[in-house]
Short mmCIF file of N, CA, C and O in Angstrom, two decimals:
data_model
loop_
_atom_site.label_atom_id
_atom_site.label_comp_id
_atom_site.label_asym_id
_atom_site.label_seq_id
_atom_site.Cartn_x
_atom_site.Cartn_y
_atom_site.Cartn_z
N UNK L 1 -15.43 14.38 1.41
CA UNK L 1 -14.86 15.25 2.42
C UNK L 1 -14.13 16.41 1.77
O UNK L 1 -14.07 16.52 0.55
N UNK L 2 -13.54 17.24 2.57
CA UNK L 2 -12.87 18.44 2.07
C UNK L 2 -11.67 18.14 1.19
O UNK L 2 -11.23 18.99 0.42
N UNK L 3 -11.12 16.92 1.30
CA UNK L 3 -9.94 16.54 0.53
C UNK L 3 -10.29 15.71 -0.70
O UNK L 3 -9.41 15.22 -1.39
N UNK L 4 -11.58 15.48 -0.95
CA UNK L 4 -11.99 14.71 -2.11
C UNK L 4 -12.17 13.23 -1.83
O UNK L 4 -12.39 12.45 -2.76
N UNK L 5 -12.11 12.82 -0.58
CA UNK L 5 -12.28 11.42 -0.21
C UNK L 5 -13.73 10.99 -0.30
O UNK L 5 -14.65 11.81 -0.21
N UNK L 6 -13.95 9.71 -0.49
CA UNK L 6 -15.31 9.16 -0.60
C UNK L 6 -15.82 8.74 0.77
O UNK L 6 -16.88 9.12 1.19
N UNK L 7 -15.08 7.90 1.46
CA UNK L 7 -15.46 7.46 2.80
C UNK L 7 -16.15 6.11 2.81
O UNK L 7 -16.75 5.69 1.83
N UNK L 8 -15.99 5.42 3.93
CA UNK L 8 -16.61 4.13 4.19
C UNK L 8 -17.32 4.24 5.53
O UNK L 8 -16.77 4.79 6.48
N UNK L 9 -18.55 3.72 5.60
CA UNK L 9 -19.35 3.84 6.81
C UNK L 9 -19.83 2.47 7.25
O UNK L 9 -20.16 1.62 6.42
N UNK L 10 -19.86 2.26 8.55
CA UNK L 10 -20.22 0.96 9.12
C UNK L 10 -21.69 0.64 8.86
O UNK L 10 -22.57 1.40 9.24
N UNK L 11 -21.94 -0.50 8.22
CA UNK L 11 -23.30 -0.98 7.99
C UNK L 11 -23.78 -1.84 9.15
O UNK L 11 -24.96 -2.15 9.25
N UNK L 12 -22.86 -2.21 10.02
CA UNK L 12 -23.15 -3.03 11.20
C UNK L 12 -22.22 -2.56 12.31
O UNK L 12 -21.19 -1.96 12.04
N UNK L 13 -22.57 -2.84 13.56
CA UNK L 13 -21.66 -2.46 14.64
C UNK L 13 -20.46 -3.42 14.70
O UNK L 13 -20.57 -4.58 14.30
N UNK L 14 -19.34 -2.93 15.17
CA UNK L 14 -18.14 -3.74 15.34
C UNK L 14 -17.60 -3.55 16.75
O UNK L 14 -17.58 -2.43 17.25
N UNK L 15 -17.16 -4.62 17.36
CA UNK L 15 -16.51 -4.56 18.66
C UNK L 15 -15.01 -4.41 18.46
O UNK L 15 -14.46 -4.84 17.44
N UNK L 16 -14.35 -3.84 19.43
CA UNK L 16 -12.90 -3.68 19.37
C UNK L 16 -12.26 -5.03 19.07
O UNK L 16 -12.60 -6.04 19.68
N UNK L 17 -11.36 -5.06 18.09
CA UNK L 17 -10.65 -6.28 17.72
C UNK L 17 -11.32 -7.09 16.63
O UNK L 17 -10.69 -7.98 16.04
N UNK L 18 -12.58 -6.81 16.33
CA UNK L 18 -13.28 -7.56 15.29
C UNK L 18 -12.75 -7.19 13.89
O UNK L 18 -12.33 -6.06 13.65
N UNK L 19 -12.82 -8.15 12.99
CA UNK L 19 -12.44 -7.91 11.61
C UNK L 19 -13.57 -7.12 10.93
O UNK L 19 -14.72 -7.52 10.97
N UNK L 20 -13.19 -6.01 10.33
CA UNK L 20 -14.14 -5.17 9.60
C UNK L 20 -14.16 -5.58 8.13
O UNK L 20 -15.21 -5.61 7.51
N UNK L 21 -12.99 -5.91 7.62
CA UNK L 21 -12.89 -6.27 6.20
C UNK L 21 -11.62 -7.09 5.97
O UNK L 21 -10.59 -6.83 6.58
N UNK L 22 -11.72 -8.07 5.08
CA UNK L 22 -10.57 -8.83 4.61
C UNK L 22 -10.52 -8.69 3.10
O UNK L 22 -11.55 -8.60 2.46
N UNK L 23 -9.31 -8.70 2.56
CA UNK L 23 -9.23 -8.58 1.11
C UNK L 23 -7.88 -8.97 0.57
O UNK L 23 -6.98 -9.40 1.30
N UNK L 24 -7.76 -8.77 -0.73
CA UNK L 24 -6.53 -9.05 -1.45
C UNK L 24 -6.08 -7.77 -2.14
O UNK L 24 -6.85 -6.81 -2.25
N UNK L 25 -4.84 -7.78 -2.59
CA UNK L 25 -4.32 -6.65 -3.34
C UNK L 25 -3.69 -7.13 -4.63
O UNK L 25 -3.35 -8.30 -4.77
N UNK L 26 -3.56 -6.21 -5.54
CA UNK L 26 -2.81 -6.45 -6.77
C UNK L 26 -1.69 -5.43 -6.81
O UNK L 26 -1.93 -4.23 -6.71
N UNK L 27 -0.47 -5.92 -6.97
CA UNK L 27 0.68 -5.02 -7.10
C UNK L 27 0.60 -4.33 -8.46
O UNK L 27 0.28 -4.97 -9.45
N UNK L 28 0.88 -3.04 -8.45
CA UNK L 28 0.76 -2.26 -9.68
C UNK L 28 2.02 -1.42 -9.92
O UNK L 28 2.65 -0.95 -8.97
N UNK L 29 2.37 -1.21 -11.20
CA UNK L 29 3.57 -0.45 -11.54
C UNK L 29 3.29 1.05 -11.63
O UNK L 29 3.29 1.64 -12.71
N UNK L 30 3.03 1.66 -10.49
CA UNK L 30 2.78 3.11 -10.44
C UNK L 30 3.72 3.73 -9.41
O UNK L 30 4.30 3.03 -8.58
N UNK L 31 3.81 5.03 -9.45
CA UNK L 31 4.56 5.76 -8.44
C UNK L 31 3.59 6.16 -7.33
O UNK L 31 2.80 7.09 -7.49
N UNK L 32 3.63 5.46 -6.25
CA UNK L 32 2.73 5.74 -5.13
C UNK L 32 3.00 7.05 -4.43
O UNK L 32 2.18 7.51 -3.64
N UNK L 33 4.12 7.67 -4.72
CA UNK L 33 4.37 8.98 -4.16
C UNK L 33 3.51 10.03 -4.85
O UNK L 33 3.22 11.07 -4.27
N UNK L 34 3.07 9.73 -6.06
CA UNK L 34 2.23 10.64 -6.82
C UNK L 34 0.76 10.22 -6.85
O UNK L 34 -0.11 11.04 -7.10
N UNK L 35 0.48 8.95 -6.59
CA UNK L 35 -0.88 8.41 -6.68
C UNK L 35 -1.42 8.05 -5.30
O UNK L 35 -0.94 7.11 -4.68
N UNK L 36 -2.45 8.75 -4.81
CA UNK L 36 -2.96 8.48 -3.47
C UNK L 36 -3.86 7.25 -3.37
O UNK L 36 -4.29 6.89 -2.28
N UNK L 37 -4.15 6.59 -4.47
CA UNK L 37 -5.11 5.49 -4.46
C UNK L 37 -4.47 4.12 -4.36
O UNK L 37 -5.11 3.11 -4.67
N UNK L 38 -3.22 4.06 -3.95
CA UNK L 38 -2.53 2.78 -3.79
C UNK L 38 -1.97 2.69 -2.37
O UNK L 38 -1.78 3.71 -1.70
N UNK L 39 -1.71 1.45 -1.94
CA UNK L 39 -1.11 1.21 -0.64
C UNK L 39 0.38 0.98 -0.77
O UNK L 39 0.83 0.39 -1.75
N UNK L 40 1.14 1.41 0.23
CA UNK L 40 2.54 1.05 0.31
C UNK L 40 2.57 -0.45 0.58
O UNK L 40 1.96 -0.92 1.53
N UNK L 41 3.27 -1.21 -0.27
CA UNK L 41 3.19 -2.67 -0.16
C UNK L 41 4.57 -3.32 0.01
O UNK L 41 4.83 -4.42 -0.44
N UNK L 42 5.47 -2.61 0.69
CA UNK L 42 6.78 -3.17 1.03
C UNK L 42 7.38 -2.31 2.13
O UNK L 42 7.04 -1.13 2.25
N UNK L 43 8.26 -2.91 2.90
CA UNK L 43 8.91 -2.15 3.97
C UNK L 43 9.87 -1.10 3.40
O UNK L 43 10.09 -0.07 4.02
N UNK L 44 10.41 -1.35 2.21
CA UNK L 44 11.37 -0.40 1.63
C UNK L 44 10.71 0.70 0.79
O UNK L 44 11.38 1.49 0.13
N UNK L 45 9.38 0.74 0.78
CA UNK L 45 8.61 1.82 0.13
C UNK L 45 8.78 1.86 -1.38
O UNK L 45 8.68 2.92 -2.00
N UNK L 46 8.98 0.70 -2.01
CA UNK L 46 9.17 0.68 -3.45
C UNK L 46 8.09 -0.08 -4.19
O UNK L 46 8.05 -0.07 -5.42
N UNK L 47 7.20 -0.75 -3.47
CA UNK L 47 6.15 -1.56 -4.09
C UNK L 47 4.80 -0.95 -3.71
O UNK L 47 4.59 -0.54 -2.57
N UNK L 48 3.88 -0.95 -4.68
CA UNK L 48 2.57 -0.33 -4.49
C UNK L 48 1.49 -1.33 -4.89
O UNK L 48 1.71 -2.18 -5.76
N UNK L 49 0.32 -1.22 -4.28
CA UNK L 49 -0.76 -2.16 -4.58
C UNK L 49 -2.11 -1.49 -4.44
O UNK L 49 -2.28 -0.55 -3.66
N UNK L 50 -3.08 -1.98 -5.22
CA UNK L 50 -4.47 -1.55 -5.07
C UNK L 50 -5.19 -2.63 -4.29
O UNK L 50 -4.91 -3.82 -4.44
N UNK L 51 -6.13 -2.23 -3.44
CA UNK L 51 -6.84 -3.17 -2.59
C UNK L 51 -8.24 -3.46 -3.09
O UNK L 51 -8.85 -2.67 -3.80
N UNK L 52 -8.73 -4.62 -2.70
CA UNK L 52 -10.09 -5.02 -3.05
C UNK L 52 -11.10 -4.41 -2.08
O UNK L 52 -10.74 -3.78 -1.08
N UNK L 53 -12.37 -4.61 -2.39
CA UNK L 53 -13.44 -4.16 -1.50
C UNK L 53 -13.46 -2.66 -1.33
O UNK L 53 -13.19 -1.90 -2.25
N UNK L 54 -13.74 -2.24 -0.11
CA UNK L 54 -13.83 -0.82 0.20
C UNK L 54 -12.50 -0.23 0.65
O UNK L 54 -12.42 0.96 0.94
N UNK L 55 -11.46 -1.03 0.69
CA UNK L 55 -10.21 -0.62 1.32
C UNK L 55 -9.66 0.71 0.80
O UNK L 55 -9.12 1.49 1.59
N UNK L 56 -9.77 0.99 -0.47
CA UNK L 56 -9.19 2.23 -0.99
C UNK L 56 -10.04 3.47 -0.68
O UNK L 56 -9.61 4.59 -0.94
N UNK L 57 -11.22 3.25 -0.11
CA UNK L 57 -12.10 4.38 0.17
C UNK L 57 -12.09 4.83 1.63
O UNK L 57 -12.75 5.79 1.99
N UNK L 58 -11.32 4.15 2.49
CA UNK L 58 -11.21 4.57 3.89
C UNK L 58 -10.44 5.89 3.92
O UNK L 58 -9.35 6.00 3.37
N UNK L 59 -11.00 6.88 4.57
CA UNK L 59 -10.30 8.15 4.72
C UNK L 59 -9.30 8.07 5.86
O UNK L 59 -9.45 7.26 6.78
N UNK L 60 -8.31 8.93 5.81
CA UNK L 60 -7.31 9.00 6.88
C UNK L 60 -7.87 9.79 8.05
O UNK L 60 -8.59 10.77 7.86
N UNK L 61 -7.53 9.35 9.23
CA UNK L 61 -7.81 10.13 10.42
C UNK L 61 -6.61 11.05 10.61
O UNK L 61 -5.47 10.59 10.68
N UNK L 62 -6.86 12.33 10.67
CA UNK L 62 -5.77 13.29 10.76
C UNK L 62 -5.55 13.80 12.18
O UNK L 62 -4.63 14.55 12.44
N UNK L 63 -6.42 13.35 13.10
CA UNK L 63 -6.32 13.86 14.48
C UNK L 63 -6.06 12.76 15.51
O UNK L 63 -6.24 12.96 16.71
N UNK L 64 -5.68 11.56 15.04
CA UNK L 64 -5.38 10.48 15.97
C UNK L 64 -6.60 9.70 16.45
O UNK L 64 -6.49 8.88 17.36
N UNK L 65 -7.75 9.93 15.83
CA UNK L 65 -8.97 9.25 16.27
C UNK L 65 -9.37 8.09 15.37
O UNK L 65 -10.52 7.66 15.37
N UNK L 66 -8.42 7.54 14.60
CA UNK L 66 -8.74 6.43 13.70
C UNK L 66 -9.39 5.30 14.48
O UNK L 66 -9.05 5.04 15.63
N UNK L 67 -10.36 4.63 13.83
CA UNK L 67 -11.07 3.55 14.51
C UNK L 67 -10.79 2.17 13.91
O UNK L 67 -11.34 1.18 14.36
N UNK L 68 -9.94 2.11 12.88
CA UNK L 68 -9.55 0.82 12.30
C UNK L 68 -8.05 0.85 12.02
O UNK L 68 -7.43 1.91 11.99
N UNK L 69 -7.49 -0.34 11.81
CA UNK L 69 -6.11 -0.43 11.34
C UNK L 69 -6.01 -1.59 10.35
O UNK L 69 -6.74 -2.57 10.45
N UNK L 70 -5.11 -1.41 9.39
CA UNK L 70 -4.90 -2.43 8.37
C UNK L 70 -3.67 -3.26 8.71
O UNK L 70 -2.62 -2.71 9.01
N UNK L 71 -3.84 -4.57 8.67
CA UNK L 71 -2.75 -5.51 8.86
C UNK L 71 -2.42 -6.07 7.47
O UNK L 71 -3.27 -6.69 6.84
N UNK L 72 -1.20 -5.83 7.02
CA UNK L 72 -0.78 -6.24 5.68
C UNK L 72 -0.02 -7.56 5.73
O UNK L 72 0.83 -7.75 6.60
N UNK L 73 -0.30 -8.42 4.78
CA UNK L 73 0.48 -9.65 4.60
C UNK L 73 1.12 -9.55 3.22
O UNK L 73 0.50 -9.87 2.20
N UNK L 74 2.36 -9.05 3.19
CA UNK L 74 3.04 -8.82 1.92
C UNK L 74 3.26 -10.12 1.16
O UNK L 74 3.21 -10.13 -0.07
N UNK L 75 3.51 -11.21 1.86
CA UNK L 75 3.77 -12.48 1.20
C UNK L 75 2.56 -13.07 0.50
O UNK L 75 2.67 -13.67 -0.57
N UNK L 76 1.39 -12.88 1.09
CA UNK L 76 0.15 -13.43 0.53
C UNK L 76 -0.63 -12.39 -0.27
O UNK L 76 -1.70 -12.70 -0.80
N UNK L 77 -0.13 -11.15 -0.30
CA UNK L 77 -0.85 -10.05 -0.96
C UNK L 77 -2.29 -9.97 -0.48
O UNK L 77 -3.25 -9.94 -1.27
N UNK L 78 -2.42 -9.92 0.83
CA UNK L 78 -3.74 -9.82 1.45
C UNK L 78 -3.69 -8.85 2.63
O UNK L 78 -2.61 -8.45 3.07
N UNK L 79 -4.85 -8.47 3.10
CA UNK L 79 -4.93 -7.56 4.24
C UNK L 79 -6.14 -7.91 5.09
O UNK L 79 -7.07 -8.60 4.65
N UNK L 80 -6.11 -7.39 6.30
CA UNK L 80 -7.24 -7.51 7.22
C UNK L 80 -7.36 -6.17 7.93
O UNK L 80 -6.35 -5.62 8.40
N UNK L 81 -8.55 -5.63 7.97
CA UNK L 81 -8.80 -4.37 8.66
C UNK L 81 -9.60 -4.70 9.91
O UNK L 81 -10.64 -5.38 9.83
N UNK L 82 -9.11 -4.26 11.07
CA UNK L 82 -9.76 -4.56 12.33
C UNK L 82 -10.17 -3.28 13.06
O UNK L 82 -9.58 -2.21 12.84
N UNK L 83 -11.14 -3.41 13.94
CA UNK L 83 -11.62 -2.28 14.72
C UNK L 83 -10.68 -2.02 15.89
O UNK L 83 -10.34 -2.94 16.64
N UNK L 84 -10.27 -0.77 16.07
CA UNK L 84 -9.43 -0.38 17.20
C UNK L 84 -10.24 -0.10 18.45
O UNK L 84 -9.70 -0.04 19.55
N UNK L 85 -11.52 0.11 18.27
CA UNK L 85 -12.46 0.36 19.38
C UNK L 85 -13.85 -0.04 18.90
O UNK L 85 -14.02 -0.38 17.72
N UNK L 86 -14.84 -0.02 19.76
CA UNK L 86 -16.20 -0.30 19.34
C UNK L 86 -16.63 0.77 18.32
O UNK L 86 -16.34 1.96 18.49
N UNK L 87 -17.31 0.33 17.27
CA UNK L 87 -17.76 1.21 16.19
C UNK L 87 -19.26 1.04 16.02
O UNK L 87 -19.76 -0.08 15.93
N UNK L 88 -19.98 2.14 15.97
CA UNK L 88 -21.43 2.12 15.82
C UNK L 88 -21.85 2.11 14.35
O UNK L 88 -21.10 2.57 13.47
N UNK L 89 -23.06 1.65 14.09
CA UNK L 89 -23.64 1.70 12.74
C UNK L 89 -23.66 3.14 12.26
O UNK L 89 -23.99 4.06 13.02
N UNK L 90 -23.25 3.35 11.02
CA UNK L 90 -23.26 4.68 10.43
C UNK L 90 -22.00 5.49 10.66
O UNK L 90 -21.81 6.54 10.05
N UNK L 91 -21.14 5.02 11.54
CA UNK L 91 -19.90 5.75 11.83
C UNK L 91 -18.91 5.59 10.68
O UNK L 91 -18.78 4.50 10.11
N UNK L 92 -18.23 6.66 10.35
CA UNK L 92 -17.22 6.56 9.30
C UNK L 92 -16.04 5.73 9.79
O UNK L 92 -15.59 5.88 10.93
N UNK L 93 -15.55 4.85 8.93
CA UNK L 93 -14.39 4.02 9.24
C UNK L 93 -13.15 4.74 8.72
O UNK L 93 -13.08 5.10 7.54
N UNK L 94 -12.21 4.98 9.60
CA UNK L 94 -10.99 5.69 9.23
C UNK L 94 -9.78 4.92 9.73
O UNK L 94 -9.89 4.08 10.63
N UNK L 95 -8.64 5.19 9.14
CA UNK L 95 -7.40 4.60 9.65
C UNK L 95 -6.26 5.57 9.43
O UNK L 95 -6.41 6.61 8.78
N UNK L 96 -5.13 5.26 10.03
CA UNK L 96 -3.94 6.08 9.87
C UNK L 96 -3.17 5.58 8.67
O UNK L 96 -2.75 4.43 8.64
N UNK L 97 -3.01 6.42 7.68
CA UNK L 97 -2.22 6.04 6.51
C UNK L 97 -0.77 5.89 6.94
O UNK L 97 -0.16 6.84 7.42
N UNK L 98 -0.21 4.71 6.76
CA UNK L 98 1.15 4.47 7.24
C UNK L 98 2.18 5.34 6.52
O UNK L 98 3.27 5.56 7.02
N UNK L 99 1.83 5.86 5.37
CA UNK L 99 2.77 6.67 4.59
C UNK L 99 2.40 8.16 4.58
O UNK L 99 2.95 8.92 3.79
N UNK L 100 1.53 8.55 5.46
CA UNK L 100 1.05 9.94 5.49
C UNK L 100 2.18 10.96 5.62
O UNK L 100 2.15 12.02 5.00
N UNK L 101 3.19 10.62 6.37
CA UNK L 101 4.26 11.57 6.65
C UNK L 101 5.26 11.75 5.51
O UNK L 101 5.93 12.77 5.44
N UNK L 102 5.38 10.76 4.62
CA UNK L 102 6.45 10.87 3.62
C UNK L 102 6.00 10.84 2.16
O UNK L 102 6.79 11.17 1.28
N UNK L 103 4.75 10.47 1.87
CA UNK L 103 4.33 10.47 0.47
C UNK L 103 3.93 11.85 0.00
O UNK L 103 3.15 12.55 0.64
N UNK L 104 4.47 12.23 -1.13
CA UNK L 104 4.22 13.55 -1.70
C UNK L 104 2.73 13.79 -1.95
O UNK L 104 2.23 14.90 -1.73
N UNK L 105 2.00 12.77 -2.38
CA UNK L 105 0.58 12.94 -2.70
C UNK L 105 -0.27 13.27 -1.47
O UNK L 105 -1.40 13.73 -1.61
N UNK L 106 0.27 13.05 -0.27
CA UNK L 106 -0.48 13.35 0.96
C UNK L 106 -0.03 14.67 1.59
O UNK L 106 -0.48 15.00 2.69
N UNK L 107 0.79 15.40 0.91
CA UNK L 107 1.32 16.64 1.46
C UNK L 107 0.21 17.57 1.97
O UNK L 107 0.29 18.15 3.04
N UNK L 108 -0.88 17.69 1.22
CA UNK L 108 -1.99 18.57 1.60
C UNK L 108 -2.80 18.08 2.78
O UNK L 108 -3.57 18.84 3.37
N UNK L 109 -2.64 16.82 3.19
CA UNK L 109 -3.39 16.29 4.33
C UNK L 109 -2.72 16.60 5.66
O UNK L 109 -3.37 16.56 6.70
N UNK L 110 -1.44 16.85 5.63
CA UNK L 110 -0.71 17.09 6.87
C UNK L 110 -1.00 18.48 7.40
O UNK L 110 -1.04 19.45 6.66
N UNK L 111 -1.21 18.55 8.70
CA UNK L 111 -1.54 19.83 9.32
C UNK L 111 -0.33 20.73 9.44
O UNK L 111 0.78 20.32 9.44
#
């Protein structure tokens, strides 16, 4: 995409509420304010993690039309991504980056 993202596309259809992907994360000692390839992995914004599977390749929806959301389990270091609406084969899977508003590395994504 225009921001250098790779993107993830549905290989199968998903119904609203269905699990799109489950995975695990590894906590990493990086500054997530500078690195866009990690997830915020604590409520206090001090822990960062990399995700398994396709999770790091989901692009952000910048117009409120995200079709998935990530549910984080900080205690188990795992996540589940679910469909917010029905998703067709070939459709790009997007979500709202929970840290889009405050991470320095996402400054260029904000309108």
